[in-house]
PDB file of C-alpha atoms in Angstrom:
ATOM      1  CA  UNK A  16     -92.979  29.892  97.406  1.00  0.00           C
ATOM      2  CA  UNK A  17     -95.410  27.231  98.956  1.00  0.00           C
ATOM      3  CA  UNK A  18     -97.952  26.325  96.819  1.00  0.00           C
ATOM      4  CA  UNK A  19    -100.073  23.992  94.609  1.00  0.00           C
ATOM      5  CA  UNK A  20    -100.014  24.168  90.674  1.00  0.00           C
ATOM      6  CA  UNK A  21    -102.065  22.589  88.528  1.00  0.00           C
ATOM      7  CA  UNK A  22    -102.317  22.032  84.694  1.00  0.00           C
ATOM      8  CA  UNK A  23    -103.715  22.780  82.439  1.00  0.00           C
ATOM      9  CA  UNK A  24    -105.654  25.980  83.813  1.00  0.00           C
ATOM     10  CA  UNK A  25    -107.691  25.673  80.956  1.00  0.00           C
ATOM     11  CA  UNK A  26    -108.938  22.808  78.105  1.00  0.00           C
ATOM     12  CA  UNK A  27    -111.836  22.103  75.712  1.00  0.00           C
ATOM     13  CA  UNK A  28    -111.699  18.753  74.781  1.00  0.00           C
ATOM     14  CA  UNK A  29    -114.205  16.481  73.247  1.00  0.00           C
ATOM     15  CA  UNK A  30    -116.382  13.593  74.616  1.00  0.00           C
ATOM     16  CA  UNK A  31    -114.319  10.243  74.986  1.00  0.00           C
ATOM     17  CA  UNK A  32    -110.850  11.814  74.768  1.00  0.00           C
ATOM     18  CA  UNK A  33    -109.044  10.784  78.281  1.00  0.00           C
ATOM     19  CA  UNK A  34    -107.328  13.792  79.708  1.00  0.00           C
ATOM     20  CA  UNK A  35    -105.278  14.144  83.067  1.00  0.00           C
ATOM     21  CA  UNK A  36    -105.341  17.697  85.097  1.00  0.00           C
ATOM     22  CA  UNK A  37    -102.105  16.903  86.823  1.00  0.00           C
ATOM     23  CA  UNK A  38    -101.768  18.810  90.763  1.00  0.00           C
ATOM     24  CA  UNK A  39     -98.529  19.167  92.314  1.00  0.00           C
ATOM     25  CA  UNK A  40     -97.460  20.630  96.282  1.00  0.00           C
ATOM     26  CA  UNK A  41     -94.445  21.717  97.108  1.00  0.00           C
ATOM     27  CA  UNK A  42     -95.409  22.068 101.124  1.00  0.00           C
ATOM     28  CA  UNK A  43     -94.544  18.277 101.806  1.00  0.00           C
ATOM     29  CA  UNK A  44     -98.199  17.671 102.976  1.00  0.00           C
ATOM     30  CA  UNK A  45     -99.571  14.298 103.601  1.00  0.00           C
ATOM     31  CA  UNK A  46    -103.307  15.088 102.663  1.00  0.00           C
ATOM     32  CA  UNK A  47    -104.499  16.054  99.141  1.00  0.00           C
ATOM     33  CA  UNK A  48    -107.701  16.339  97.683  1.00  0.00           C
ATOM     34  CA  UNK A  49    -109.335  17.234  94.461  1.00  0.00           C
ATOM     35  CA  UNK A  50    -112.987  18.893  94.340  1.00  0.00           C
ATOM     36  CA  UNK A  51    -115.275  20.016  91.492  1.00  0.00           C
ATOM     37  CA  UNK A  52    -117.327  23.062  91.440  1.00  0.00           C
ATOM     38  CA  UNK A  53    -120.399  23.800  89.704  1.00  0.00           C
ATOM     39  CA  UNK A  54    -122.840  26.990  89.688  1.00  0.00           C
ATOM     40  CA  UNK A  55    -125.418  26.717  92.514  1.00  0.00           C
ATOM     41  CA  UNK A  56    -123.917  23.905  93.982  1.00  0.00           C
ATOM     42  CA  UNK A  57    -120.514  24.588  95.617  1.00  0.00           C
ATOM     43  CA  UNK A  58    -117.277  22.872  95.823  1.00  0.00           C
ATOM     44  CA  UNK A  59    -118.090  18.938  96.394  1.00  0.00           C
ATOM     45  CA  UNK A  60    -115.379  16.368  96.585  1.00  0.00           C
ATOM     46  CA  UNK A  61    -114.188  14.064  94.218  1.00  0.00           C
ATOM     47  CA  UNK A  62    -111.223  11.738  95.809  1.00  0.00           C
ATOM     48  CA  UNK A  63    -109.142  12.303  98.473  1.00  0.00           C
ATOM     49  CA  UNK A  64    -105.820  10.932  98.974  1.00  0.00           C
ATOM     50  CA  UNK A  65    -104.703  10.768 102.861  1.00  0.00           C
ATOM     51  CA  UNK A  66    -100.867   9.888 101.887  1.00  0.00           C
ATOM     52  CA  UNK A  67     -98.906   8.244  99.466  1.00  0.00           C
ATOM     53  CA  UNK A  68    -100.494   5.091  97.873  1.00  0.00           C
ATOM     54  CA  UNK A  69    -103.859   5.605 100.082  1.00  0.00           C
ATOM     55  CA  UNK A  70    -106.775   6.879  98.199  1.00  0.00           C
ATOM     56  CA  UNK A  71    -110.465   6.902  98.619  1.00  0.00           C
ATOM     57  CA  UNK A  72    -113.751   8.373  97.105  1.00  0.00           C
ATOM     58  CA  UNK A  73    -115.366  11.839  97.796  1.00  0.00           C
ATOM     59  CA  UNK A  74    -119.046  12.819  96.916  1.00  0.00           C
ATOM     60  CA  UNK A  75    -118.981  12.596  93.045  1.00  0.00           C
ATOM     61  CA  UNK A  76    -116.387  10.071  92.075  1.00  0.00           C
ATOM     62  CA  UNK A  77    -117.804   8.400  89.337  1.00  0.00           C
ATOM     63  CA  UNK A  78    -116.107   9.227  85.686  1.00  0.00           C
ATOM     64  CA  UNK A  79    -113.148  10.036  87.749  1.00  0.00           C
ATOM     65  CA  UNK A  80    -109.451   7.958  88.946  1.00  0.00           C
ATOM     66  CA  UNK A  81    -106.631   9.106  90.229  1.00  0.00           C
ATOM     67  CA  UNK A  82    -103.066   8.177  91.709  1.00  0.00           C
ATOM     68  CA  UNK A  83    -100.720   9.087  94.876  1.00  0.00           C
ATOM     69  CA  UNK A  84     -97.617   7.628  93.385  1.00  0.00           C
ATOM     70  CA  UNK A  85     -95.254  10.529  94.972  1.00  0.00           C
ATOM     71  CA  UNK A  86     -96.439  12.699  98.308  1.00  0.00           C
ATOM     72  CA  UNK A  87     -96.010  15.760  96.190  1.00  0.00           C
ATOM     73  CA  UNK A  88     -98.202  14.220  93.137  1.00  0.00           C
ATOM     74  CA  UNK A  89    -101.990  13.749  92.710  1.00  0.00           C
ATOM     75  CA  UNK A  90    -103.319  13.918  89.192  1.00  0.00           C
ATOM     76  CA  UNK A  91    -107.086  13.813  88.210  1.00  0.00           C
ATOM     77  CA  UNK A  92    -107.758  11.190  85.521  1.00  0.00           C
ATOM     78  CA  UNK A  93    -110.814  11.022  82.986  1.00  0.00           C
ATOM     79  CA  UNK A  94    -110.975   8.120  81.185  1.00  0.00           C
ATOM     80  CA  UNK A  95    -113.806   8.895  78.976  1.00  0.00           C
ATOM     81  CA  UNK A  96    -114.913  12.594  79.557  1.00  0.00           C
ATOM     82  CA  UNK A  97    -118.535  13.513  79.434  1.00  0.00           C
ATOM     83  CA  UNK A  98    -120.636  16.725  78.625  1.00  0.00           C
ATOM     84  CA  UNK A  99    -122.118  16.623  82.577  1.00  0.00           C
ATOM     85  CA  UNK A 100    -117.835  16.619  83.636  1.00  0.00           C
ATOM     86  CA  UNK A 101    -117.763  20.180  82.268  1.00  0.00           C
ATOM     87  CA  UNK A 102    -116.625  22.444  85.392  1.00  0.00           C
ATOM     88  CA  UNK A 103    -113.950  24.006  87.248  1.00  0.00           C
ATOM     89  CA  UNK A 104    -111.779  21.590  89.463  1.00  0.00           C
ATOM     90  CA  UNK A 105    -109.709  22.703  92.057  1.00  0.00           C
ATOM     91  CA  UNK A 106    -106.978  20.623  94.002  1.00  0.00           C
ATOM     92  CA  UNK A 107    -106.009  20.854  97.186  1.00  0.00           C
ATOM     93  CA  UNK A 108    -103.573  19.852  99.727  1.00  0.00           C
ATOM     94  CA  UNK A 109    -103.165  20.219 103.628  1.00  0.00           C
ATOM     95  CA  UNK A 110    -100.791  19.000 106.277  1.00  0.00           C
ATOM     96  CA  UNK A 111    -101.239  15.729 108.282  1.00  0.00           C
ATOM     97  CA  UNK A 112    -103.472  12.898 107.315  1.00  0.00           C
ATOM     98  CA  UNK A 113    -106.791  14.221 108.171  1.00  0.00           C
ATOM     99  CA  UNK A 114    -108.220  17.416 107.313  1.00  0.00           C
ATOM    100  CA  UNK A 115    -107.065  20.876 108.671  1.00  0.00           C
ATOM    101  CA  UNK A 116    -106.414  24.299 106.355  1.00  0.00           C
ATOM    102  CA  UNK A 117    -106.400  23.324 103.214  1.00  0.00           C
ATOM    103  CA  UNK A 118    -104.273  25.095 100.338  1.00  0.00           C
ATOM    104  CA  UNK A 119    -105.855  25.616  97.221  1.00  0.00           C
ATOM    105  CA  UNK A 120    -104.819  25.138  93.392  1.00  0.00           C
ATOM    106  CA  UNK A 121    -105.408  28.139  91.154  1.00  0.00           C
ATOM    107  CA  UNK A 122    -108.498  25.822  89.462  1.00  0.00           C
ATOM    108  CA  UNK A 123    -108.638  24.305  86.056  1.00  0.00           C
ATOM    109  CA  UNK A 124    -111.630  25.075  84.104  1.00  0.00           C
ATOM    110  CA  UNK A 125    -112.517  22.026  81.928  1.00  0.00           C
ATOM    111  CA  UNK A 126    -115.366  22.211  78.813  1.00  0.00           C
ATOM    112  CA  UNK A 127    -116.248  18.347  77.369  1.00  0.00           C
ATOM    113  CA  UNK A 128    -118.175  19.016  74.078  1.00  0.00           C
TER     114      UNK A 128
ATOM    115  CA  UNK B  11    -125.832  13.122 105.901  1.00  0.00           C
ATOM    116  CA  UNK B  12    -124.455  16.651 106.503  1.00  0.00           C
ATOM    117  CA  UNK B  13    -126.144  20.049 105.519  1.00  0.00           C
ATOM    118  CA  UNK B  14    -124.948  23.587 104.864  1.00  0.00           C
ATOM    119  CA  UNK B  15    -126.783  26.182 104.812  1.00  0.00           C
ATOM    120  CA  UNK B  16    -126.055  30.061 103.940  1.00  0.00           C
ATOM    121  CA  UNK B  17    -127.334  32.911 102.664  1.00  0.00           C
ATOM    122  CA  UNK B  18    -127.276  32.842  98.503  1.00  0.00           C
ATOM    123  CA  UNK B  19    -126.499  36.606  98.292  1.00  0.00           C
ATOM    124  CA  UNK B  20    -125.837  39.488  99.997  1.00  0.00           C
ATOM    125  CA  UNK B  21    -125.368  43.585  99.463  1.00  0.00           C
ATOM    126  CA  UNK B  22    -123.308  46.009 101.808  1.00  0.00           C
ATOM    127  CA  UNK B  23    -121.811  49.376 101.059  1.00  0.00           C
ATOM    128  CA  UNK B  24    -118.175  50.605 101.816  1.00  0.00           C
ATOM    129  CA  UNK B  25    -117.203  50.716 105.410  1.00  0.00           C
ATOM    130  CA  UNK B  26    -120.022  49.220 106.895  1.00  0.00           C
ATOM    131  CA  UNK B  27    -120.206  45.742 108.729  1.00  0.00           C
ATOM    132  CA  UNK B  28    -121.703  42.868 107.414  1.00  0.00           C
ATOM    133  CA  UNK B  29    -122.373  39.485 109.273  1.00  0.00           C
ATOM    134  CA  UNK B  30    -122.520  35.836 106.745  1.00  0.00           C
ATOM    135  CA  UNK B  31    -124.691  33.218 108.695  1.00  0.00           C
ATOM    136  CA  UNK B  32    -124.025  30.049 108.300  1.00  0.00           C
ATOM    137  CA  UNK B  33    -126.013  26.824 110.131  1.00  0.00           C
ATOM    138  CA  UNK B  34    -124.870  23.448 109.700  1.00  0.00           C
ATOM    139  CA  UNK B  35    -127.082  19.550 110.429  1.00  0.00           C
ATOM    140  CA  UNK B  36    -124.141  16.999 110.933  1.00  0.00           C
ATOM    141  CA  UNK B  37    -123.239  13.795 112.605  1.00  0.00           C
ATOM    142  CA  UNK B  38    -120.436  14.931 114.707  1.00  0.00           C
ATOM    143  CA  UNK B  39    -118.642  17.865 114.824  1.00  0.00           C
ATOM    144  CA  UNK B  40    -115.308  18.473 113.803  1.00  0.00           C
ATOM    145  CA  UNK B  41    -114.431  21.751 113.329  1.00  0.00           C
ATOM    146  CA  UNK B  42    -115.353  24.687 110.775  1.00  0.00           C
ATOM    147  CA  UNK B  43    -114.321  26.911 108.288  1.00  0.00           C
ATOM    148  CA  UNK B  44    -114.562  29.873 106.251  1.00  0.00           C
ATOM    149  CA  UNK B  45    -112.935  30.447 103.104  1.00  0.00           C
ATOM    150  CA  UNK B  46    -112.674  33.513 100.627  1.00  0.00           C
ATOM    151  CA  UNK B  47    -113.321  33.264  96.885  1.00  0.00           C
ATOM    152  CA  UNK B  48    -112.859  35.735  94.263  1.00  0.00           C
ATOM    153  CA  UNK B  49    -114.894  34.779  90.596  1.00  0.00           C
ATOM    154  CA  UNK B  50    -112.916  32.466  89.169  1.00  0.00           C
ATOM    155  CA  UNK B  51    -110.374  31.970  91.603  1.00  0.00           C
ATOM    156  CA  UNK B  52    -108.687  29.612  94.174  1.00  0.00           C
ATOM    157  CA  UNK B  53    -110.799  29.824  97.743  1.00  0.00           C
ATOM    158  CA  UNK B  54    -108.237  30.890 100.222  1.00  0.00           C
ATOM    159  CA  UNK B  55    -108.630  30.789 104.227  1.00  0.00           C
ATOM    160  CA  UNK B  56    -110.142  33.151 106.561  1.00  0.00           C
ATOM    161  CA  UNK B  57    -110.796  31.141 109.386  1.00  0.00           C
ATOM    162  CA  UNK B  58    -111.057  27.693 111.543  1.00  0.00           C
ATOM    163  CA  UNK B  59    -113.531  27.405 114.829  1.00  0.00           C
ATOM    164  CA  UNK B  60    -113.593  23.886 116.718  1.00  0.00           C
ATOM    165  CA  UNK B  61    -114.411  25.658 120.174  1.00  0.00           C
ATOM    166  CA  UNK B  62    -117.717  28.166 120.978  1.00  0.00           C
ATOM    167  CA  UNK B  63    -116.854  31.483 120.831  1.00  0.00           C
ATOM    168  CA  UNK B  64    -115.878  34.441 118.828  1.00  0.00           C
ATOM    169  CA  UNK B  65    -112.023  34.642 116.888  1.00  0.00           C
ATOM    170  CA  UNK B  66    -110.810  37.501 115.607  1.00  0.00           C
ATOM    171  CA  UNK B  67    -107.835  38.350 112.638  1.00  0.00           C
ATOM    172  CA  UNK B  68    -108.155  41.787 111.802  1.00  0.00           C
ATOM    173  CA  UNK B  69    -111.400  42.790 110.353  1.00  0.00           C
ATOM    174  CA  UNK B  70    -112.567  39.216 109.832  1.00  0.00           C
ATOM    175  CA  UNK B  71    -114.156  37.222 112.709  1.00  0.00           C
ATOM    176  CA  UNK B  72    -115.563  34.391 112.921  1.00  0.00           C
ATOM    177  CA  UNK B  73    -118.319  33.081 115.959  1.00  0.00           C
ATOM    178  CA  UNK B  74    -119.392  29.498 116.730  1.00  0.00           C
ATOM    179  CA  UNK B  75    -121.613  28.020 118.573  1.00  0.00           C
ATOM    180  CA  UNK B  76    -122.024  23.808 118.472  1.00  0.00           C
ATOM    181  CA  UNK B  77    -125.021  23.547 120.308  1.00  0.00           C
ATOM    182  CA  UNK B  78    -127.182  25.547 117.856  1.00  0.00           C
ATOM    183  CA  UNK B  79    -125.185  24.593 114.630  1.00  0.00           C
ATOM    184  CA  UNK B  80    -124.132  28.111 114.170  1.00  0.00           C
ATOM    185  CA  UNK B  81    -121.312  30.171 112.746  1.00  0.00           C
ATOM    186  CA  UNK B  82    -120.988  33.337 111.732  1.00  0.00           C
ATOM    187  CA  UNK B  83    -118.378  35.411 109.670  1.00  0.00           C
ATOM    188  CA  UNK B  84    -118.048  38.892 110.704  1.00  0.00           C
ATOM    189  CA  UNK B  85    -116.516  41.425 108.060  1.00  0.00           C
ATOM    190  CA  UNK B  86    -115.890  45.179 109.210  1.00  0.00           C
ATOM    191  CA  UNK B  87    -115.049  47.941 107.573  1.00  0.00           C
ATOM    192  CA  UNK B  88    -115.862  46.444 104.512  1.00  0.00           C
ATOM    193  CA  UNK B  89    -114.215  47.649 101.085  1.00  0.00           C
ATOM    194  CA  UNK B  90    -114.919  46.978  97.386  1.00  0.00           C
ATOM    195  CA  UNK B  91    -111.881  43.956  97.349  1.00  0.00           C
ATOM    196  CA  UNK B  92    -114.258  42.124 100.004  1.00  0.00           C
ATOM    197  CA  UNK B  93    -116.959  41.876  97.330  1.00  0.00           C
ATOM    198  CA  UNK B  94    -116.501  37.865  96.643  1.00  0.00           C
ATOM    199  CA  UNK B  95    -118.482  34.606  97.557  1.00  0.00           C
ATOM    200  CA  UNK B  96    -117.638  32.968 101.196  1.00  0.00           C
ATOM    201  CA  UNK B  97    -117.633  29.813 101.878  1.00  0.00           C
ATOM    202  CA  UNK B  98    -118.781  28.165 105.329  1.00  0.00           C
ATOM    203  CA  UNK B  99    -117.394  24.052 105.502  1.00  0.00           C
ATOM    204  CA  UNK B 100    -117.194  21.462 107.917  1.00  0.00           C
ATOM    205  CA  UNK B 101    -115.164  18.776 108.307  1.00  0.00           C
ATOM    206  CA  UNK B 102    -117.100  15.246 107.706  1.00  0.00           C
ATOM    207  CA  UNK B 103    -117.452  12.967 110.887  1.00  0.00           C
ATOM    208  CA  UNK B 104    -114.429  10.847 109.355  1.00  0.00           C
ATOM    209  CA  UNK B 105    -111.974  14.028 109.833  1.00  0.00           C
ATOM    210  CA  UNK B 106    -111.488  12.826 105.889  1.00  0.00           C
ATOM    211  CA  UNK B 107    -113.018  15.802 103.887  1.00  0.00           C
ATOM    212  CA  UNK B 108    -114.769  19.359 104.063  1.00  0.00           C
ATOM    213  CA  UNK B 109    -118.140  19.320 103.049  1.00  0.00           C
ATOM    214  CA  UNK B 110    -118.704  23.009 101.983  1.00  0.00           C
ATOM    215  CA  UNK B 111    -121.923  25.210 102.089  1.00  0.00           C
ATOM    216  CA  UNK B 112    -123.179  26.777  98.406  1.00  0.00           C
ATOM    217  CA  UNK B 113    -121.933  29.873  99.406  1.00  0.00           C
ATOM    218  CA  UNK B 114    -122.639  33.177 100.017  1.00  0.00           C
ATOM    219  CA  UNK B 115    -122.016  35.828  97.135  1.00  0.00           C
ATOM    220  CA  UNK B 116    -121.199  39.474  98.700  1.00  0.00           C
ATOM    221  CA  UNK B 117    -121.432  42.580  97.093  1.00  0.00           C
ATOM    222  CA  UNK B 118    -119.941  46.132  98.700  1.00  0.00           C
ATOM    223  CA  UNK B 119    -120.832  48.991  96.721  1.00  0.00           C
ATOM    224  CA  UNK B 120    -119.790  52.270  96.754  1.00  0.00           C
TER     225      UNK B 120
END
Protein backbone atom coordinates (compact mmCIF):
# COMPACT_ATOMS: atom_id res chain seq x y z
CA UNK A 1 0.00 0.00 0.00
CA UNK A 2 1.44 3.53 -0.94
CA UNK A 3 1.89 5.57 1.80
CA UNK A 4 3.82 7.71 4.36
CA UNK A 5 4.40 6.55 8.08
CA UNK A 6 5.64 8.39 10.61
CA UNK A 7 6.79 7.80 14.27
CA UNK A 8 6.08 8.19 16.91
CA UNK A 9 2.24 9.17 16.48
CA UNK A 10 2.42 10.35 19.79
CA UNK A 11 5.24 11.73 22.64
CA UNK A 12 5.44 13.95 25.74
CA UNK A 13 8.78 14.76 26.30
CA UNK A 14 10.40 17.40 28.34
CA UNK A 15 12.16 20.74 27.47
CA UNK A 16 15.86 20.16 26.20
CA UNK A 17 15.51 16.43 25.46
CA UNK A 18 16.38 16.10 21.48
CA UNK A 19 13.84 13.88 19.85
CA UNK A 20 13.53 12.80 16.06
CA UNK A 21 9.82 12.14 14.46
CA UNK A 22 11.24 9.97 11.75
CA UNK A 23 8.84 10.04 8.08
CA UNK A 24 9.22 7.42 5.64
CA UNK A 25 7.45 6.99 1.67
CA UNK A 26 7.22 4.11 0.04
CA UNK A 27 5.85 5.92 -3.43
CA UNK A 28 9.52 6.66 -4.67
CA UNK A 29 8.73 10.46 -4.68
CA UNK A 30 11.33 13.04 -5.14
CA UNK A 31 9.61 15.87 -3.02
CA UNK A 32 9.00 15.67 0.77
CA UNK A 33 8.01 18.06 3.17
CA UNK A 34 7.27 18.37 6.81
CA UNK A 35 4.61 21.03 8.20
CA UNK A 36 3.38 21.94 11.71
CA UNK A 37 -0.09 22.69 12.65
CA UNK A 38 -1.41 24.73 15.32
CA UNK A 39 -5.14 25.80 16.36
CA UNK A 40 -6.21 28.95 14.47
CA UNK A 41 -3.39 28.98 12.37
CA UNK A 42 -3.28 26.12 9.82
CA UNK A 43 -0.71 23.87 8.47
CA UNK A 44 2.60 26.14 7.85
CA UNK A 45 5.80 24.66 6.61
CA UNK A 46 8.76 23.78 8.28
CA UNK A 47 11.55 22.35 5.65
CA UNK A 48 11.17 20.99 2.53
CA UNK A 49 13.39 18.62 0.90
CA UNK A 50 13.17 18.70 -3.14
CA UNK A 51 15.36 15.31 -3.49
CA UNK A 52 17.95 13.49 -1.94
CA UNK A 53 20.70 15.60 -0.21
CA UNK A 54 18.76 19.03 -1.21
CA UNK A 55 17.02 20.70 1.59
CA UNK A 56 15.77 24.12 2.34
CA UNK A 57 13.66 26.15 4.93
CA UNK A 58 9.80 26.56 5.07
CA UNK A 59 7.91 29.29 7.13
CA UNK A 60 8.85 28.29 10.76
CA UNK A 61 12.19 26.59 10.65
CA UNK A 62 13.82 27.73 13.54
CA UNK A 63 14.26 24.95 16.54
CA UNK A 64 14.04 22.55 13.74
CA UNK A 65 16.90 20.28 11.27
CA UNK A 66 16.47 17.68 9.28
CA UNK A 67 18.17 15.20 6.69
CA UNK A 68 17.46 13.61 3.04
CA UNK A 69 20.06 10.94 3.36
CA UNK A 70 17.79 8.22 1.36
CA UNK A 71 14.78 9.40 -1.24
CA UNK A 72 12.46 7.38 0.89
CA UNK A 73 13.78 9.08 4.33
CA UNK A 74 13.12 12.53 5.88
CA UNK A 75 13.21 12.74 9.64
CA UNK A 76 12.32 15.90 11.73
CA UNK A 77 15.05 16.72 14.26
CA UNK A 78 14.73 18.85 17.60
CA UNK A 79 17.72 19.54 19.11
CA UNK A 80 16.53 21.23 22.15
CA UNK A 81 12.63 21.07 22.26
CA UNK A 82 10.67 23.97 23.58
CA UNK A 83 7.18 24.51 25.27
CA UNK A 84 6.07 26.92 21.99
CA UNK A 85 7.21 23.36 19.65
CA UNK A 86 4.17 21.68 21.22
CA UNK A 87 1.83 20.68 18.11
CA UNK A 88 0.86 18.22 15.65
CA UNK A 89 3.37 17.71 12.67
CA UNK A 90 2.50 16.14 9.66
CA UNK A 91 4.92 14.93 6.80
CA UNK A 92 4.42 14.82 3.50
CA UNK A 93 5.63 13.66 0.25
CA UNK A 94 4.69 14.19 -3.54
CA UNK A 95 6.07 13.19 -6.89
CA UNK A 96 8.61 15.28 -8.92
CA UNK A 97 10.73 18.02 -7.55
CA UNK A 98 8.31 20.76 -7.22
CA UNK A 99 5.05 20.69 -5.69
CA UNK A 100 1.93 18.80 -7.04
CA UNK A 101 -0.63 16.40 -4.76
CA UNK A 102 0.87 15.90 -1.87
CA UNK A 103 0.42 12.60 0.34
CA UNK A 104 0.02 13.02 3.82
CA UNK A 105 1.50 11.25 7.08
CA UNK A 106 -1.06 10.13 9.64
CA UNK A 107 0.45 13.27 12.01
CA UNK A 108 2.45 13.03 15.15
CA UNK A 109 1.17 14.93 17.99
CA UNK A 110 4.14 16.23 20.07
CA UNK A 111 3.66 17.90 23.92
CA UNK A 112 7.26 19.67 25.23
CA UNK A 113 6.65 20.29 29.00
CA UNK B 1 3.84 37.65 0.77
CA UNK B 2 0.87 35.33 0.07
CA UNK B 3 -2.64 35.39 1.82
CA UNK B 4 -5.44 32.90 2.37
CA UNK B 5 -8.42 33.62 3.21
CA UNK B 6 -11.65 31.37 4.14
CA UNK B 7 -14.47 31.17 5.99
CA UNK B 8 -13.61 30.05 9.90
CA UNK B 9 -16.84 27.97 10.18
CA UNK B 10 -19.64 26.81 8.61
CA UNK B 11 -23.21 24.81 9.31
CA UNK B 12 -25.27 22.72 6.66
CA UNK B 13 -27.80 19.99 7.19
CA UNK B 14 -27.96 16.50 5.44
CA UNK B 15 -28.43 16.53 1.75
CA UNK B 16 -28.18 19.98 1.09
CA UNK B 17 -25.34 21.86 -0.88
CA UNK B 18 -22.88 23.87 0.58
CA UNK B 19 -20.28 26.15 -1.25
CA UNK B 20 -16.46 26.90 0.87
CA UNK B 21 -15.05 30.29 -0.52
CA UNK B 22 -11.82 30.70 -0.62
CA UNK B 23 -9.77 34.10 -2.01
CA UNK B 24 -6.19 34.15 -2.24
CA UNK B 25 -3.38 37.70 -2.58
CA UNK B 26 -0.18 36.09 -4.19
CA UNK B 27 2.77 36.85 -6.32
CA UNK B 28 2.19 34.49 -9.09
CA UNK B 29 -0.01 31.88 -9.51
CA UNK B 30 0.65 28.40 -9.53
CA UNK B 31 -2.04 26.33 -9.08
CA UNK B 32 -4.59 25.45 -6.12
CA UNK B 33 -5.88 23.09 -3.90
CA UNK B 34 -8.34 21.72 -1.65
CA UNK B 35 -7.78 19.23 0.87
CA UNK B 36 -10.09 17.26 3.40
CA UNK B 37 -9.37 16.94 7.12
CA UNK B 38 -11.04 14.96 9.67
CA UNK B 39 -10.10 16.16 13.69
CA UNK B 40 -7.06 14.82 14.23
CA UNK B 41 -6.26 13.36 11.09
CA UNK B 42 -4.02 13.35 7.93
CA UNK B 43 -5.54 16.11 5.23
CA UNK B 44 -6.20 14.09 2.18
CA UNK B 45 -6.97 15.54 -1.50
CA UNK B 46 -10.07 16.68 -3.04
CA UNK B 47 -8.93 18.72 -5.68
CA UNK B 48 -6.20 20.74 -7.93
CA UNK B 49 -7.31 23.93 -10.30
CA UNK B 50 -4.40 25.72 -12.36
CA UNK B 51 -6.95 26.75 -15.23
CA UNK B 52 -10.47 29.05 -14.75
CA UNK B 53 -13.26 27.06 -14.59
CA UNK B 54 -15.34 24.62 -12.75
CA UNK B 55 -13.97 20.57 -12.10
CA UNK B 56 -16.02 18.14 -11.02
CA UNK B 57 -15.34 14.38 -9.07
CA UNK B 58 -18.48 13.24 -7.88
CA UNK B 59 -20.16 15.42 -5.41
CA UNK B 60 -17.09 17.59 -4.86
CA UNK B 61 -16.26 20.48 -7.26
CA UNK B 62 -14.10 22.79 -7.26
CA UNK B 63 -14.30 26.53 -9.39
CA UNK B 64 -11.44 28.96 -10.09
CA UNK B 65 -11.09 31.96 -11.27
CA UNK B 66 -7.28 33.78 -11.40
CA UNK B 67 -8.30 37.05 -12.23
CA UNK B 68 -10.38 37.64 -9.06
CA UNK B 69 -8.27 35.33 -6.71
CA UNK B 70 -11.14 33.03 -6.31
CA UNK B 71 -11.92 29.39 -5.66
CA UNK B 72 -14.58 27.72 -4.54
CA UNK B 73 -15.32 24.10 -3.22
CA UNK B 74 -18.65 22.85 -4.01
CA UNK B 75 -20.05 19.89 -1.77
CA UNK B 76 -23.56 18.31 -2.73
CA UNK B 77 -25.57 16.15 -1.21
CA UNK B 78 -23.86 16.60 1.82
CA UNK B 79 -23.83 13.79 4.65
CA UNK B 80 -22.74 13.68 8.31
CA UNK B 81 -18.97 12.01 7.14
CA UNK B 82 -18.50 15.49 5.21
CA UNK B 83 -18.61 17.29 8.57
CA UNK B 84 -14.60 18.11 8.73
CA UNK B 85 -12.35 21.28 8.21
CA UNK B 86 -11.23 22.06 4.36
CA UNK B 87 -8.42 23.35 3.44
CA UNK B 88 -7.88 25.87 0.40
CA UNK B 89 -3.65 26.12 -0.55
CA UNK B 90 -1.62 27.49 -3.12
CA UNK B 91 1.44 26.71 -4.35
CA UNK B 92 4.24 29.54 -3.48
CA UNK B 93 5.66 31.49 -6.57
CA UNK B 94 8.86 29.12 -6.24
CA UNK B 95 6.57 25.92 -7.19
CA UNK B 96 8.58 24.87 -3.71
CA UNK B 97 5.70 24.67 -1.09
CA UNK B 98 1.81 25.03 -0.41
CA UNK B 99 0.99 27.81 1.60
CA UNK B 100 -2.43 26.73 3.10
CA UNK B 101 -5.50 28.87 4.19
CA UNK B 102 -6.67 28.48 8.20
CA UNK B 103 -9.35 26.53 7.13
CA UNK B 104 -12.76 26.17 7.05
CA UNK B 105 -14.51 23.91 9.81
CA UNK B 106 -17.94 22.31 8.39
CA UNK B 107 -20.61 21.00 10.24
CA UNK B 108 -23.76 18.84 8.56
CA UNK B 109 -26.33 18.11 10.95
CA UNK B 110 -29.07 16.02 10.88
Amino acid sequence: EAQVTQNPRYLITVTGKKLTVTCSQNMNHEYMSWYRQDPGLGLRQIYYSMNVEVTDKGDVPEGYKVSRKEKRNFPLILESPSPNQTSLYFCASSRGTSINEQFFGPGTRLTVL
Amino acid sequence: GQNIDQPTEMTATEGAIVQINCTYQTSGFNGLFWYQQHAGEAPTFLSYNVLDGLEEKGRFSSFLSRSKGYSYLLLKELQMKDSASYLCAVINQAGTALIFGKGTTLSVSS
